Tab-separated table of C-alpha atoms in Angstrom:
chain	number	residue	atom	x	y	z
A	1	MET	CA	-25.730	-58.017	-133.631
A	2	ARG	CA	-22.394	-57.606	-135.356
A	3	GLY	CA	-20.585	-54.269	-135.653
A	4	LEU	CA	-17.319	-52.462	-136.281
A	5	VAL	CA	-15.662	-50.407	-133.533
A	6	THR	CA	-12.865	-47.836	-133.332
A	7	PRO	CA	-9.500	-48.834	-131.813
A	8	ASP	CA	-9.854	-46.501	-128.790
A	9	LEU	CA	-13.182	-48.061	-127.838
A	10	LEU	CA	-11.730	-51.546	-128.233
A	11	LYS	CA	-8.849	-50.605	-125.946
A	12	ALA	CA	-11.018	-48.791	-123.387
A	13	THR	CA	-13.357	-51.766	-122.997
A	14	ASN	CA	-10.539	-54.322	-123.084
A	15	THR	CA	-12.334	-56.183	-125.858
A	16	ALA	CA	-10.924	-58.219	-128.720
A	17	VAL	CA	-12.274	-58.883	-132.206
A	18	GLY	CA	-14.814	-61.692	-132.001
A	19	SER	CA	-15.819	-60.883	-128.420
A	20	ASP	CA	-19.127	-59.436	-127.229
A	21	LEU	CA	-19.436	-55.792	-126.254
A	22	THR	CA	-22.374	-54.421	-124.266
A	23	LEU	CA	-23.468	-50.893	-125.163
A	24	SER	CA	-26.065	-48.617	-123.615
A	25	VAL	CA	-28.203	-46.744	-126.151
A	26	GLN	CA	-30.727	-44.369	-124.586
A	27	GLY	CA	-30.989	-46.530	-121.497
A	28	LEU	CA	-31.324	-49.765	-123.429
A	29	THR	CA	-28.761	-52.557	-123.273
A	30	LEU	CA	-27.425	-53.488	-126.699
A	31	PRO	CA	-25.153	-56.538	-127.100
A	32	VAL	CA	-22.747	-56.230	-130.030
A	33	ARG	CA	-20.363	-58.835	-131.417
A	34	VAL	CA	-17.139	-57.088	-132.502
A	35	ALA	CA	-16.607	-58.118	-136.135
A	36	GLY	CA	-13.672	-55.806	-136.897
A	37	VAL	CA	-11.877	-52.559	-136.237
A	38	VAL	CA	-11.963	-49.324	-138.289
A	39	GLY	CA	-9.548	-46.431	-137.831
A	40	ALA	CA	-12.264	-43.756	-137.804
A	41	LEU	CA	-15.927	-43.295	-138.643
A	42	PRO	CA	-17.365	-40.519	-140.837
A	43	GLY	CA	-19.159	-37.845	-138.864
A	44	THR	CA	-17.191	-38.389	-135.645
A	45	ALA	CA	-14.517	-36.080	-134.265
A	46	ALA	CA	-10.874	-37.087	-134.031
A	47	GLY	CA	-10.309	-39.510	-131.139
A	48	GLN	CA	-14.054	-40.006	-130.537
A	49	ASP	CA	-15.225	-43.572	-129.899
A	50	GLY	CA	-17.697	-45.007	-132.366
A	51	VAL	CA	-19.546	-48.165	-133.361
A	52	LEU	CA	-20.792	-48.949	-136.858
A	53	LEU	CA	-23.960	-51.072	-136.944
A	54	ASP	CA	-26.424	-52.158	-139.593
A	55	ALA	CA	-29.354	-49.706	-139.485
A	56	ASN	CA	-32.058	-52.272	-140.301
A	57	THR	CA	-30.840	-54.707	-137.660
A	58	LEU	CA	-30.573	-51.959	-135.030
A	59	THR	CA	-34.065	-50.676	-135.829
A	60	ALA	CA	-35.578	-54.145	-135.604
A	61	ASP	CA	-33.829	-54.811	-132.273
A	62	GLN	CA	-35.061	-51.531	-130.784
A	63	LEU	CA	-38.582	-52.171	-132.034
A	64	VAL	CA	-38.685	-55.609	-130.413
A	65	THR	CA	-37.052	-54.677	-127.094
A	66	ALA	CA	-38.397	-51.151	-126.534
A	67	GLY	CA	-41.285	-50.796	-128.940
A	68	GLN	CA	-39.769	-47.660	-130.456
A	69	VAL	CA	-37.071	-46.673	-132.908
A	70	ASP	CA	-34.738	-43.689	-133.203
A	71	GLN	CA	-35.276	-41.140	-135.915
A	72	VAL	CA	-32.577	-41.200	-138.575
A	73	SER	CA	-30.824	-37.815	-138.650
A	74	GLU	CA	-28.404	-38.399	-141.524
A	75	TRP	CA	-28.412	-40.328	-144.797
A	76	TRP	CA	-25.448	-41.149	-147.021
A	77	ILE	CA	-26.383	-41.533	-150.696
A	78	ALA	CA	-24.241	-43.143	-153.410
A	79	THR	CA	-24.538	-41.996	-157.037
A	80	ALA	CA	-23.683	-43.685	-160.323
A	81	ASP	CA	-20.210	-42.894	-161.693
A	82	HIS	CA	-19.589	-40.605	-158.660
A	83	ASP	CA	-21.590	-37.843	-160.386
A	84	THR	CA	-23.371	-36.035	-157.551
A	85	ALA	CA	-24.611	-32.994	-159.482
A	86	ALA	CA	-28.051	-34.350	-160.469
A	87	ALA	CA	-28.761	-35.935	-157.077
A	88	SER	CA	-27.633	-32.822	-155.217
A	89	ALA	CA	-29.807	-30.565	-157.377
A	90	ALA	CA	-32.855	-32.802	-156.908
A	91	LEU	CA	-32.457	-32.866	-153.128
A	92	ARG	CA	-31.963	-29.107	-152.902
A	93	ASP	CA	-35.235	-28.586	-154.768
A	94	ASN	CA	-36.948	-29.895	-151.649
A	95	ARG	CA	-37.415	-26.977	-149.259
A	96	ASN	CA	-37.100	-29.209	-146.213
A	97	LEU	CA	-33.751	-30.593	-147.384
A	98	ALA	CA	-32.207	-27.597	-149.149
A	99	ASP	CA	-30.126	-26.469	-146.159
A	100	ALA	CA	-29.204	-29.991	-145.042
A	101	VAL	CA	-27.706	-31.332	-148.272
A	102	VAL	CA	-23.926	-31.736	-148.243
A	103	ASP	CA	-22.353	-32.600	-151.588
A	104	ARG	CA	-19.085	-34.456	-151.235
A	105	GLN	CA	-17.750	-32.971	-154.480
A	106	ASP	CA	-18.657	-29.428	-153.400
A	107	LEU	CA	-17.029	-30.049	-150.039
A	108	ARG	CA	-13.908	-31.354	-151.765
A	109	ARG	CA	-13.706	-28.261	-153.982
A	110	ALA	CA	-14.179	-25.969	-150.980
A	111	MET	CA	-11.384	-27.694	-149.082
A	112	ARG	CA	-9.138	-27.663	-152.170
A	113	ASP	CA	-9.674	-23.916	-152.676
A	114	ASP	CA	-9.276	-23.080	-149.003
A	115	PRO	CA	-6.799	-20.154	-148.616
A	116	LEU	CA	-4.780	-22.006	-145.986
A	117	GLY	CA	-4.269	-25.028	-148.208
A	118	SER	CA	-3.646	-22.908	-151.311
A	119	GLY	CA	-1.044	-20.861	-149.452
A	120	LEU	CA	0.745	-24.022	-148.344
A	121	GLN	CA	0.785	-25.379	-151.891
A	122	GLY	CA	2.040	-22.051	-153.220
A	123	ALA	CA	4.847	-21.953	-150.660
A	124	LEU	CA	5.927	-25.492	-151.529
A	125	PHE	CA	5.839	-24.704	-155.260
A	126	LEU	CA	7.929	-21.548	-154.804
A	127	GLY	CA	10.370	-23.558	-152.721
A	128	PHE	CA	10.650	-26.080	-155.543
A	129	LEU	CA	11.340	-23.334	-158.105
A	130	ALA	CA	13.945	-21.718	-155.847
A	131	ALA	CA	15.685	-25.062	-155.273
A	132	LEU	CA	15.649	-25.781	-159.012
A	133	ALA	CA	17.126	-22.368	-159.838
A	134	PHE	CA	19.943	-22.709	-157.284
A	135	ALA	CA	20.629	-26.286	-158.424
A	136	ALA	CA	20.866	-25.205	-162.078
A	137	ILE	CA	23.194	-22.298	-161.231
A	138	GLY	CA	25.382	-24.485	-159.032
A	139	PHE	CA	25.544	-27.210	-161.660
A	140	ALA	CA	26.461	-24.729	-164.414
A	141	VAL	CA	29.217	-23.124	-162.309
A	142	ASN	CA	30.625	-26.493	-161.246
A	143	ALA	CA	30.610	-27.838	-164.816
A	144	ALA	CA	32.248	-24.674	-166.193
A	145	VAL	CA	34.990	-24.638	-163.547
A	146	SER	CA	35.630	-28.366	-163.975
A	147	ALA	CA	35.879	-28.011	-167.765
A	148	ARG	CA	38.188	-24.989	-167.547
A	149	GLU	CA	40.532	-26.800	-165.168
A	150	ARG	CA	40.844	-29.577	-167.752
A	151	LEU	CA	41.389	-27.378	-170.807
A	152	THR	CA	45.057	-28.381	-171.049
A	153	GLU	CA	44.087	-32.044	-170.843
A	154	PHE	CA	41.534	-31.533	-173.606
A	155	GLY	CA	44.116	-29.726	-175.739
A	156	LEU	CA	46.614	-32.566	-175.426
A	157	MET	CA	43.915	-35.084	-176.303
A	158	ARG	CA	43.091	-33.070	-179.421
A	159	ALA	CA	46.798	-32.925	-180.332
A	160	LEU	CA	46.981	-36.720	-180.048
A	161	GLY	CA	44.231	-37.057	-182.631
A	162	ILE	CA	41.147	-37.472	-180.479
A	163	SER	CA	38.225	-35.682	-182.062
A	164	SER	CA	36.343	-32.887	-180.334
A	165	ARG	CA	33.166	-34.997	-180.512
A	166	GLN	CA	34.823	-37.734	-178.484
A	167	ILE	CA	36.111	-35.211	-175.948
A	168	PHE	CA	32.737	-33.595	-175.448
A	169	GLY	CA	31.131	-37.042	-175.357
A	170	LEU	CA	33.400	-37.869	-172.428
A	171	LEU	CA	32.428	-34.616	-170.738
A	172	GLY	CA	28.754	-35.342	-171.386
A	173	VAL	CA	28.979	-38.843	-169.890
A	174	GLU	CA	30.638	-37.468	-166.750
A	175	GLN	CA	27.996	-34.812	-166.296
A	176	ALA	CA	25.187	-37.248	-167.125
A	177	PHE	CA	26.328	-39.438	-164.251
A	178	LEU	CA	26.099	-36.481	-161.864
A	179	VAL	CA	22.708	-35.426	-163.233
A	180	THR	CA	21.226	-38.931	-162.970
A	181	LEU	CA	22.551	-39.451	-159.457
A	182	GLY	CA	21.291	-36.036	-158.343
A	183	VAL	CA	17.802	-36.429	-159.842
A	184	LEU	CA	17.277	-39.948	-158.473
A	185	GLY	CA	18.569	-38.906	-155.059
A	186	GLY	CA	16.387	-35.794	-155.102
A	187	VAL	CA	13.219	-37.747	-155.991
A	188	ALA	CA	13.897	-40.330	-153.266
A	189	LEU	CA	14.652	-37.658	-150.667
A	190	GLY	CA	11.574	-35.658	-151.676
A	191	ALA	CA	9.306	-38.705	-151.335
A	192	ILE	CA	10.682	-39.494	-147.870
A	193	VAL	CA	10.444	-35.899	-146.620
A	194	ALA	CA	6.907	-35.547	-148.019
A	195	ARG	CA	5.701	-38.614	-146.135
A	196	LEU	CA	7.333	-37.402	-142.915
A	197	VAL	CA	6.381	-33.714	-143.073
A	198	VAL	CA	3.226	-33.152	-145.157
A	199	PRO	CA	0.786	-35.056	-142.857
A	200	HIS	CA	1.828	-32.767	-139.977
A	201	ILE	CA	1.514	-29.437	-141.803
A	202	VAL	CA	-1.895	-30.029	-143.431
A	203	LEU	CA	-4.446	-28.333	-141.160
A	204	THR	CA	-8.111	-27.363	-141.264
A	205	ALA	CA	-9.351	-23.791	-141.720
A	206	GLN	CA	-9.317	-23.532	-137.914
A	207	ALA	CA	-5.643	-24.623	-137.814
A	208	THR	CA	-6.507	-27.952	-136.218
A	209	THR	CA	-5.457	-31.465	-137.158
A	210	VAL	CA	-7.562	-32.942	-139.939
A	211	SER	CA	-9.622	-36.051	-139.297
A	212	PRO	CA	-9.439	-38.651	-140.781
A	213	PRO	CA	-5.672	-38.238	-141.061
A	214	VAL	CA	-3.971	-37.270	-144.298
A	215	ILE	CA	-3.367	-40.062	-146.803
A	216	MET	CA	-0.282	-39.460	-148.937
A	217	SER	CA	-0.773	-40.017	-152.654
A	218	THR	CA	2.265	-39.380	-154.854
A	219	PRO	CA	1.444	-38.492	-158.508
A	220	TRP	CA	4.330	-40.453	-159.997
A	221	PRO	CA	3.571	-39.535	-163.646
A	222	LEU	CA	3.843	-35.841	-162.753
A	223	VAL	CA	6.986	-36.504	-160.707
A	224	LEU	CA	8.571	-38.297	-163.675
A	225	ILE	CA	7.654	-35.392	-165.978
A	226	LEU	CA	9.277	-32.899	-163.590
A	227	ALA	CA	12.361	-35.114	-163.277
A	228	GLY	CA	12.584	-35.289	-167.063
A	229	ALA	CA	12.294	-31.497	-167.280
A	230	VAL	CA	15.131	-31.108	-164.770
A	231	VAL	CA	17.295	-33.561	-166.711
A	232	GLY	CA	16.541	-31.647	-169.920
A	233	LEU	CA	17.483	-28.319	-168.303
A	234	LEU	CA	20.790	-29.649	-166.971
A	235	GLY	CA	21.478	-31.345	-170.314
A	236	PHE	CA	20.936	-28.016	-172.056
A	237	ILE	CA	23.498	-26.434	-169.730
A	238	VAL	CA	26.030	-29.142	-170.626
A	239	ALA	CA	25.337	-28.633	-174.354
A	240	VAL	CA	25.883	-24.865	-174.059
A	241	LEU	CA	29.112	-25.469	-172.147
A	242	GLY	CA	30.327	-27.925	-174.790
A	243	ALA	CA	29.522	-25.476	-177.597
A	244	SER	CA	31.455	-22.705	-175.851
A	245	LEU	CA	34.491	-24.963	-175.402
A	246	ARG	CA	34.327	-26.055	-179.040
A	247	ARG	CA	34.448	-22.424	-180.171
A	248	ALA	CA	37.623	-21.863	-178.144
A	249	GLY	CA	39.645	-24.048	-180.532
A	250	LEU	CA	42.815	-26.081	-180.035
A	251	GLY	CA	45.265	-23.136	-180.193
A	252	ALA	CA	43.445	-21.124	-177.576
A	253	THR	CA	43.231	-24.179	-175.364
A	254	LEU	CA	46.972	-24.802	-175.530
A	255	ARG	CA	47.761	-21.128	-174.844
A	256	ILE	CA	45.571	-21.175	-171.767
A	257	GLY	CA	47.478	-24.225	-170.588
A	258	GLU	CA	50.801	-22.404	-171.079
A	259	ASP	CA	49.544	-19.428	-169.017
A	260	ARG	CA	48.825	-21.734	-166.148
């Protein structure tokens, strides 16, 4: 009989893939050929050894060797198009099964709406908003101070015949470089930190480690939309700064340079 085993069981029995493994099931010896390794099996606790066998083959083997078979205590049912509503409702109509039916979609919704997980998501979202607000304020202050320090330079460029559009285009290109570098660096850093931190802070309702372990899935379309929104916000700040400098005029710019 061929089966799949967990890595801990493979290590504990000093067995390799393709070798035979002898198991004891209710006092009966069961030879199993290890066909592969799986990280974890559904229904088993974290770190618990497990073997996945074909039910029909196991039943036939037990019937031949012992003249009896084990009662099946759990069934996994697949549904078309992953729509479990109709199947779940039909099974719950049976009085003997009503309390034993577990709908994967209902379980997913319950875990998604769990207060512990919702609180973690809320904290991360508030942290993102706070970081965005401080980044926007810091960028606006830095751009304003940098532009004010170069007012004399801008005034001389205007006096030499360079148009205000060209001057503010230069300012926009400089700030665009900083914005692009900051957004790309922020996205890369966020992806790295998420993969290093999130799997360790996602816990069950009992504050224990989840099993199977967390699988990171980054919604890149949403990330790109957020990055575009950040770029738009910082671009708006640069446009407001350019408009305020344009209203100052050449004379005011030169006078400010003389005061310095």
